[in-house]
Coordinates of C-alpha atoms and ligand atoms in Angstrom, one line a residue:
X270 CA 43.9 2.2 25.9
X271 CA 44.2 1.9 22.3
X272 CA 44.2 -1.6 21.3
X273 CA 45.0 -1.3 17.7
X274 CA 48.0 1.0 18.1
X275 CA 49.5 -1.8 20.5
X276 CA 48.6 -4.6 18.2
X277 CA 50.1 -3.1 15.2
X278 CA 53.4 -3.2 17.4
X279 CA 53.0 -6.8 18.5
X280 CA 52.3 -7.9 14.9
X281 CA 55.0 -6.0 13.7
X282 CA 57.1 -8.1 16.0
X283 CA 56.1 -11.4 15.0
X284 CA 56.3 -10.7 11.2
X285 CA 60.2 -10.1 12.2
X286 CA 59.9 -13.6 14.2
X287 CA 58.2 -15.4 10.9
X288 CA 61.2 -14.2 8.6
X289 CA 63.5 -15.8 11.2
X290 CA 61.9 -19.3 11.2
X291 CA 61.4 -19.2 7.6
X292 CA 57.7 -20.8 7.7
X293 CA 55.3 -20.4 10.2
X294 CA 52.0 -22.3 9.2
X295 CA 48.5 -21.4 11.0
X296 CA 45.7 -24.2 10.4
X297 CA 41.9 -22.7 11.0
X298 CA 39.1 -25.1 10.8
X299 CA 35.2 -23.7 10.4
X300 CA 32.5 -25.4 11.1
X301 CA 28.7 -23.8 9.8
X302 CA 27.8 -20.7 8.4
X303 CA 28.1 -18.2 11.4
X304 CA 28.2 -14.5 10.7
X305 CA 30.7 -13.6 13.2
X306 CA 32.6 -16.5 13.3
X307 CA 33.0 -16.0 9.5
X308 CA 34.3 -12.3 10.3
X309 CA 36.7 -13.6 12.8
X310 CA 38.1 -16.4 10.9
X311 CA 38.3 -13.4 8.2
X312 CA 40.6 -11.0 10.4
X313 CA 42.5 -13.7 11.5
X314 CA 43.7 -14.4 8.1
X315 CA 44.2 -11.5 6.7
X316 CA 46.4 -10.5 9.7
X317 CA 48.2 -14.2 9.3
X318 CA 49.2 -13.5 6.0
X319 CA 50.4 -9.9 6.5
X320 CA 52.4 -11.5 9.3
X321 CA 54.1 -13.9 6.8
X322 CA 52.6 -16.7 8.0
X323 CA 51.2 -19.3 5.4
X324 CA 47.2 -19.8 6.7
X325 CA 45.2 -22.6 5.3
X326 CA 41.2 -22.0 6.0
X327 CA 39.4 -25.3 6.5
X328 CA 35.4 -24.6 6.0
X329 CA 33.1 -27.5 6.5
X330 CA 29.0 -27.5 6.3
X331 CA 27.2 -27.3 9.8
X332 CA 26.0 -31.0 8.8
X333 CA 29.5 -32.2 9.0
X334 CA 29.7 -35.1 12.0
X335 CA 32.0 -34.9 14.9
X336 CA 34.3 -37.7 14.0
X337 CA 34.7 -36.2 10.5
X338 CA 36.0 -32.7 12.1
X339 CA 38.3 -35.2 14.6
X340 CA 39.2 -36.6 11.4
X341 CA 40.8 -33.3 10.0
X342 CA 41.9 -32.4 13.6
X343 CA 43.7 -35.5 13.9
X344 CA 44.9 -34.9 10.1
X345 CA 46.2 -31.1 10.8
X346 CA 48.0 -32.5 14.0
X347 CA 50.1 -34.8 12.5
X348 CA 50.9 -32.1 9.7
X349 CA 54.4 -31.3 9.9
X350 CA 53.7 -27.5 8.0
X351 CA 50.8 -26.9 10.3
X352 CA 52.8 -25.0 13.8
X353 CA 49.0 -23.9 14.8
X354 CA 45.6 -25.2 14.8
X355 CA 42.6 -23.3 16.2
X356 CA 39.0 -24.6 15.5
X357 CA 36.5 -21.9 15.9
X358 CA 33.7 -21.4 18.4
X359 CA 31.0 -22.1 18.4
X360 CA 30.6 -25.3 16.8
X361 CA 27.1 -26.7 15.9
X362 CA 25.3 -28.5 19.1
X363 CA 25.8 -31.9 17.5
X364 CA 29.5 -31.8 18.3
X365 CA 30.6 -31.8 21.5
X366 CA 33.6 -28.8 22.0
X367 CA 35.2 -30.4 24.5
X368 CA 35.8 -33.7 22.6
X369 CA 36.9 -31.7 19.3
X370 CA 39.1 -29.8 22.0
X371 CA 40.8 -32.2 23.8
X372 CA 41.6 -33.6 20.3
X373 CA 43.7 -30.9 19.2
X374 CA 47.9 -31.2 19.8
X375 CA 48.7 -30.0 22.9
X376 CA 52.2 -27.6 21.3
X377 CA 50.0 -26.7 18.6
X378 CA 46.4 -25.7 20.4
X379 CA 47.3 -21.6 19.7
X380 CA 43.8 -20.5 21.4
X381 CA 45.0 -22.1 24.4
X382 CA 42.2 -24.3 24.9
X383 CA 43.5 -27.8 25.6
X384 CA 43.6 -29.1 29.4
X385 CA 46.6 -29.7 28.9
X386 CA 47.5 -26.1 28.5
X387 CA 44.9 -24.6 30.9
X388 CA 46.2 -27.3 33.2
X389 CA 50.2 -25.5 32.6
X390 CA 48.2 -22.4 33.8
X391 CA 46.5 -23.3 36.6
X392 CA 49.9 -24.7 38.0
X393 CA 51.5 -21.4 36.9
X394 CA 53.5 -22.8 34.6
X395 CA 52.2 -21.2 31.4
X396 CA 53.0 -22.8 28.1
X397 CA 50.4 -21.5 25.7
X398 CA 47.7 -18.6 27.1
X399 CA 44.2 -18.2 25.2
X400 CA 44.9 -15.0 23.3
X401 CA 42.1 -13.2 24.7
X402 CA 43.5 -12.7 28.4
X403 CA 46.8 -12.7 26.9
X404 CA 45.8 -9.1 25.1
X405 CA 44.6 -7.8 28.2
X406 CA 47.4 -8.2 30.4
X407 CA 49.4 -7.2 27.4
X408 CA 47.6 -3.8 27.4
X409 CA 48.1 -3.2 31.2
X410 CA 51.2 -3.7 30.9
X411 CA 51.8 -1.3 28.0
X412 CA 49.8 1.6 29.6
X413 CA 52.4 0.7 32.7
X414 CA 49.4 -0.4 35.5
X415 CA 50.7 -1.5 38.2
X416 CA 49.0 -4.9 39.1
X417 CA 51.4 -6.3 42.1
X418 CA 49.3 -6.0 45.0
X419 CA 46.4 -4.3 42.8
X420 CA 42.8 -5.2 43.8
X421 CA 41.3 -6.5 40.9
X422 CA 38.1 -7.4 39.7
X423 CA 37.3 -9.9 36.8
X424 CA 33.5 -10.0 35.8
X425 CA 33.4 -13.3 34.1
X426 CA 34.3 -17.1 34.7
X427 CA 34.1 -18.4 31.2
X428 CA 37.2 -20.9 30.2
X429 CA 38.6 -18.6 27.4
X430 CA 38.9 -15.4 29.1
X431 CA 37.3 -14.9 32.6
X432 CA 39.3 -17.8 34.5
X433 CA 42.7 -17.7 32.6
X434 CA 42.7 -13.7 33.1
X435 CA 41.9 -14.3 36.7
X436 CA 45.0 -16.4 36.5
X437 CA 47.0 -14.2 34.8
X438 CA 46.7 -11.6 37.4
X439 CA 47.0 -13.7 39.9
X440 CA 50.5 -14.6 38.9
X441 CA 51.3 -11.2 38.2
X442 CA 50.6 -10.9 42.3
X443 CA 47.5 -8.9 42.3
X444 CA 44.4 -9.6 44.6
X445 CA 41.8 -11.1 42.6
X446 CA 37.7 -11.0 42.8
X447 CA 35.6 -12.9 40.5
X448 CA 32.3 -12.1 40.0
X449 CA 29.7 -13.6 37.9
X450 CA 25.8 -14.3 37.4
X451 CA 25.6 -15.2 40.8
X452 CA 27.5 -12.4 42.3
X453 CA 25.5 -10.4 44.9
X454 CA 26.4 -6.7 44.4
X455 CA 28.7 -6.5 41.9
X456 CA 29.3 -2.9 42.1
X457 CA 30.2 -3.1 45.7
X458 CA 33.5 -5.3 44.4
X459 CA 34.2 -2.9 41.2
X460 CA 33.7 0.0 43.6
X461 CA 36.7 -1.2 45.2
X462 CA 39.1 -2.1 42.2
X463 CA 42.1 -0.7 40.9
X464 CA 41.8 -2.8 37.8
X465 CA 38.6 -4.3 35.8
X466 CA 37.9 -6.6 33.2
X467 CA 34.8 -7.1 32.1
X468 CA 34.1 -10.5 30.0
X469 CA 30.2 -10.9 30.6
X470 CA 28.2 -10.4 27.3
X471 CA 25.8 -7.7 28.7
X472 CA 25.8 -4.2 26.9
X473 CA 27.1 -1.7 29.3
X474 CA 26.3 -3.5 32.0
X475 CA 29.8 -1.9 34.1
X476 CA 28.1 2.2 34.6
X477 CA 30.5 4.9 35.8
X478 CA 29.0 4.9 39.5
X479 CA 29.8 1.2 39.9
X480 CA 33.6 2.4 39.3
X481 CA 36.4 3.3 41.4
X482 CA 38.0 6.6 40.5
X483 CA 41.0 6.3 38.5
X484 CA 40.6 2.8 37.7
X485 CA 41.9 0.7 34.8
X486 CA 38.7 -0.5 33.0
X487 CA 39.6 -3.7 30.4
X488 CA 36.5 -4.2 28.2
X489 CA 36.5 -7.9 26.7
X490 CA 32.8 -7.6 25.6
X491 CA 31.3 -7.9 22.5
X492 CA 27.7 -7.1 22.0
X493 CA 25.8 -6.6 18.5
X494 CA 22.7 -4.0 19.9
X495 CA 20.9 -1.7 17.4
X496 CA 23.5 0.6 18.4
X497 CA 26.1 -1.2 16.9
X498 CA 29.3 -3.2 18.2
X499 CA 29.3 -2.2 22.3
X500 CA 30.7 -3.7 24.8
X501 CA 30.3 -4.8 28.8
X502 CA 31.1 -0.7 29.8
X503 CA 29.1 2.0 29.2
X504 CA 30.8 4.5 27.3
X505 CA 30.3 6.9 30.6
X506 CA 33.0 5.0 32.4
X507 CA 35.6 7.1 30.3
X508 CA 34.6 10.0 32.7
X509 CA 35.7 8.2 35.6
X510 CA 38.3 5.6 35.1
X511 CA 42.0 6.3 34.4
X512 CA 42.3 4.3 31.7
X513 CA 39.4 2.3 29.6
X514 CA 40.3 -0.4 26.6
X515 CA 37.7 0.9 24.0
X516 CA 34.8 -1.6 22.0
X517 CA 35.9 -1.4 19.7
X518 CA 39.7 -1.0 18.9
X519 CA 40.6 -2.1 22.5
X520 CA 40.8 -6.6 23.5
X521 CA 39.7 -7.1 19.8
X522 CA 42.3 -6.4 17.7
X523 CA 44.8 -7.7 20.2
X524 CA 43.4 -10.8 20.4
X525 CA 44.1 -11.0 17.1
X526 CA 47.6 -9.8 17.5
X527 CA 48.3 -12.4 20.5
X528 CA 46.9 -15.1 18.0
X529 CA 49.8 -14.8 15.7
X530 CA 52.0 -14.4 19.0
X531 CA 51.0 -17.8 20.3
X532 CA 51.4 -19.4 16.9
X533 CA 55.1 -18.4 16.7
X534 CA 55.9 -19.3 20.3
X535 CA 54.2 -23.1 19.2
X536 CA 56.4 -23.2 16.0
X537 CA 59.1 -22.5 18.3
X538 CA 58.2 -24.9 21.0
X539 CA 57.3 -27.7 18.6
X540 CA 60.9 -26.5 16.4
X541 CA 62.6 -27.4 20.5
X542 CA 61.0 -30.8 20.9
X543 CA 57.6 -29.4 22.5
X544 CA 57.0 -29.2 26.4
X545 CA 59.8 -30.3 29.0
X546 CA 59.2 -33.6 29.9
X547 CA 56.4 -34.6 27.7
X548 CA 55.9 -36.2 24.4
X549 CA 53.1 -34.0 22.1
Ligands
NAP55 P1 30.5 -16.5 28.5 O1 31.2 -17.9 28.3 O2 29.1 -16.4 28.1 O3 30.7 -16.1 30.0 C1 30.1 -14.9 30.5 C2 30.3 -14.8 32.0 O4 29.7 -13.6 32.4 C3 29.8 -16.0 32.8 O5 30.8 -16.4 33.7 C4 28.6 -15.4 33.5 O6 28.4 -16.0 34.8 C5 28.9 -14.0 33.6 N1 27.8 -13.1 33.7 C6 26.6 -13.2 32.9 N2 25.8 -12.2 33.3 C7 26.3 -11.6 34.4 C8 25.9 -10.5 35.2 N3 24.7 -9.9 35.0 N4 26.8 -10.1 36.2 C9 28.0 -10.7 36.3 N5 28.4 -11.7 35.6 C10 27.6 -12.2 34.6 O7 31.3 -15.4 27.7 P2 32.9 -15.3 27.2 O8 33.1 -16.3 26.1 O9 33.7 -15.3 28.4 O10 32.8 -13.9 26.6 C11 32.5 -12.7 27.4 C12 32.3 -11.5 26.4 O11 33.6 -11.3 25.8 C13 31.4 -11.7 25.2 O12 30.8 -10.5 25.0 C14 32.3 -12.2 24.1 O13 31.7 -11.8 22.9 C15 33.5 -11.3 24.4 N6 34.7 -11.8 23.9 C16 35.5 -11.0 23.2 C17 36.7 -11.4 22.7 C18 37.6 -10.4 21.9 O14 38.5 -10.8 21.2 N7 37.3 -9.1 22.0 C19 37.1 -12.7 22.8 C20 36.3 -13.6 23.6 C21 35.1 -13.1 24.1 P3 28.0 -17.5 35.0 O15 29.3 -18.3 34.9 O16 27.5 -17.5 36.4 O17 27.0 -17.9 34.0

């Protein structure tokens, strides 16, 4: 499943949304000096701007206090040319995430992140979707997997991808498994899936004899090894599996892609007076 090819299209789409609202703004906040986190915030601004969108990068030391960063948060909310504001992860252990996260505006948390939109979710009601499962679903969809009734297993429980992809699917009436660190036999559940997504953190910990035949294999991981970038499948899985989202080139570069999605639908949403019935 080639990732890239299908974010190109999506990002495509929401330049031609951008030049309709005439501004779109995307707020990122930084906290420390972490390699990847630096790459990230890199790729998501350099795709922002080629979207249109007008990025603003907020970089703050790793000594920076919490109620400093809830001081820009709260500053960035109540910025009328901000429509999205993501802070990356993960932030320095003196701050605690979930405070910094429950700070952000509900119509503008783009990575999805806020109860308030995991709580929309949950209830099946989506309102804003952490990009992540968003790209996976997205990808199914493109390669036309069917996923009503599918048997489906999610390796992964994590609040950004695992459980809002389990949701996701669950919605889109397929039968879902998830498994995690405390799963006995996980490859008797993959054996039996039509669709996998793997969102673990363990170099190719999903091997070809764990998976069904034919199956549609979804690789969220990413794992720096003196290989290189790999991720939660071993590259073997190819030989078996219908379908396999490459590491990388597969969930990366549409999670980029369903980024600048999100932060159009929230410039929209915050353009119609935000959620129905609420007051963010
Ligand atoms: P996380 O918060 O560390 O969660 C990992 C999950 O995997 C946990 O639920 C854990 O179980 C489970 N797990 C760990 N070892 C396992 C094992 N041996 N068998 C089965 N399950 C196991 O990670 P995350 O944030 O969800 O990210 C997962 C992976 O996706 C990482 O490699 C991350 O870098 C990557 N990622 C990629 C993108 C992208 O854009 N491509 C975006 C986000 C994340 P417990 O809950 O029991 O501990």
């Amino acid at each position: 499943m080639d990732g890239a090819a299908l974010a190109r299209k999506v990002r495509a789409a929401v330049a031609g949304e951008v030049a309709e609202l005439g501004h779109v703004g995307l707020a990122t906040v930084l906290v420390g000096e972490d390699p990847a986190s630096q790459v990230y915030i890199g790729l998501k601004h350099k795709a922002a701007t080629e979207a249109g969108f007008e990025p603003t990068d907020h970089r703050l030391p790793a000594s920076t206090s919490q109620s400093e960063l809830l001081r820009l948060v709260e500053e960035l909310n109540g910025d009328e040319g901000v429509d999205g504001l993501l802070v990356q992860l993960p932030l320095p252990d003196h701050i605690d995430e979930g405070v910094v996260l429950r700070a952000i505006e509900p119509v503008k948390d783009v990575d999805g992140v806020h109860p308030m939109n995991a709580g929309f979710l949950a209830l099946g009601t989506p309102t804003i979707v952490p990009a992540t499962p968003r790209g996976c679903i997205a990808l199914l969809d493109e390669y036309g997997v069917e996923l009503e009734g599918a048997r489906t297993v999610v390796i992964g429980r994590s609040n950004i991808v695992g459980k809002p992809v389990a949701q996701l699917l669950v919605q889109r009436n397929a039968t879902v498994t998830i498994c995690h660190s405390r799963t006995r036999d996980l490859a008797a559940h993959l054996r039996e899936a039509d669709v996998v997504v793997a969102a673990v953190g363990r170099p190719r910990l999903v091997k070809a004899e764990m998976v069904k035949p034919g199956a549609a294999v979804i690789d969220v991981g990413v794992n720096r090894t003196d290989d290189g970038l790999v991720g939660d499948v071993d590259p073997g899985v190819a030989e078996v599996a219908g379908l396999l989202s490459p590491v990388p080139g597969g969930v990366g570069p549409m999670t980029i892609a369903m980024l600048l999605q999100n932060t159009v639908e929230a410039a929209r949403l915050r353009r119609n007076g935000g959620y129905p019935g609420s007051t963010p």
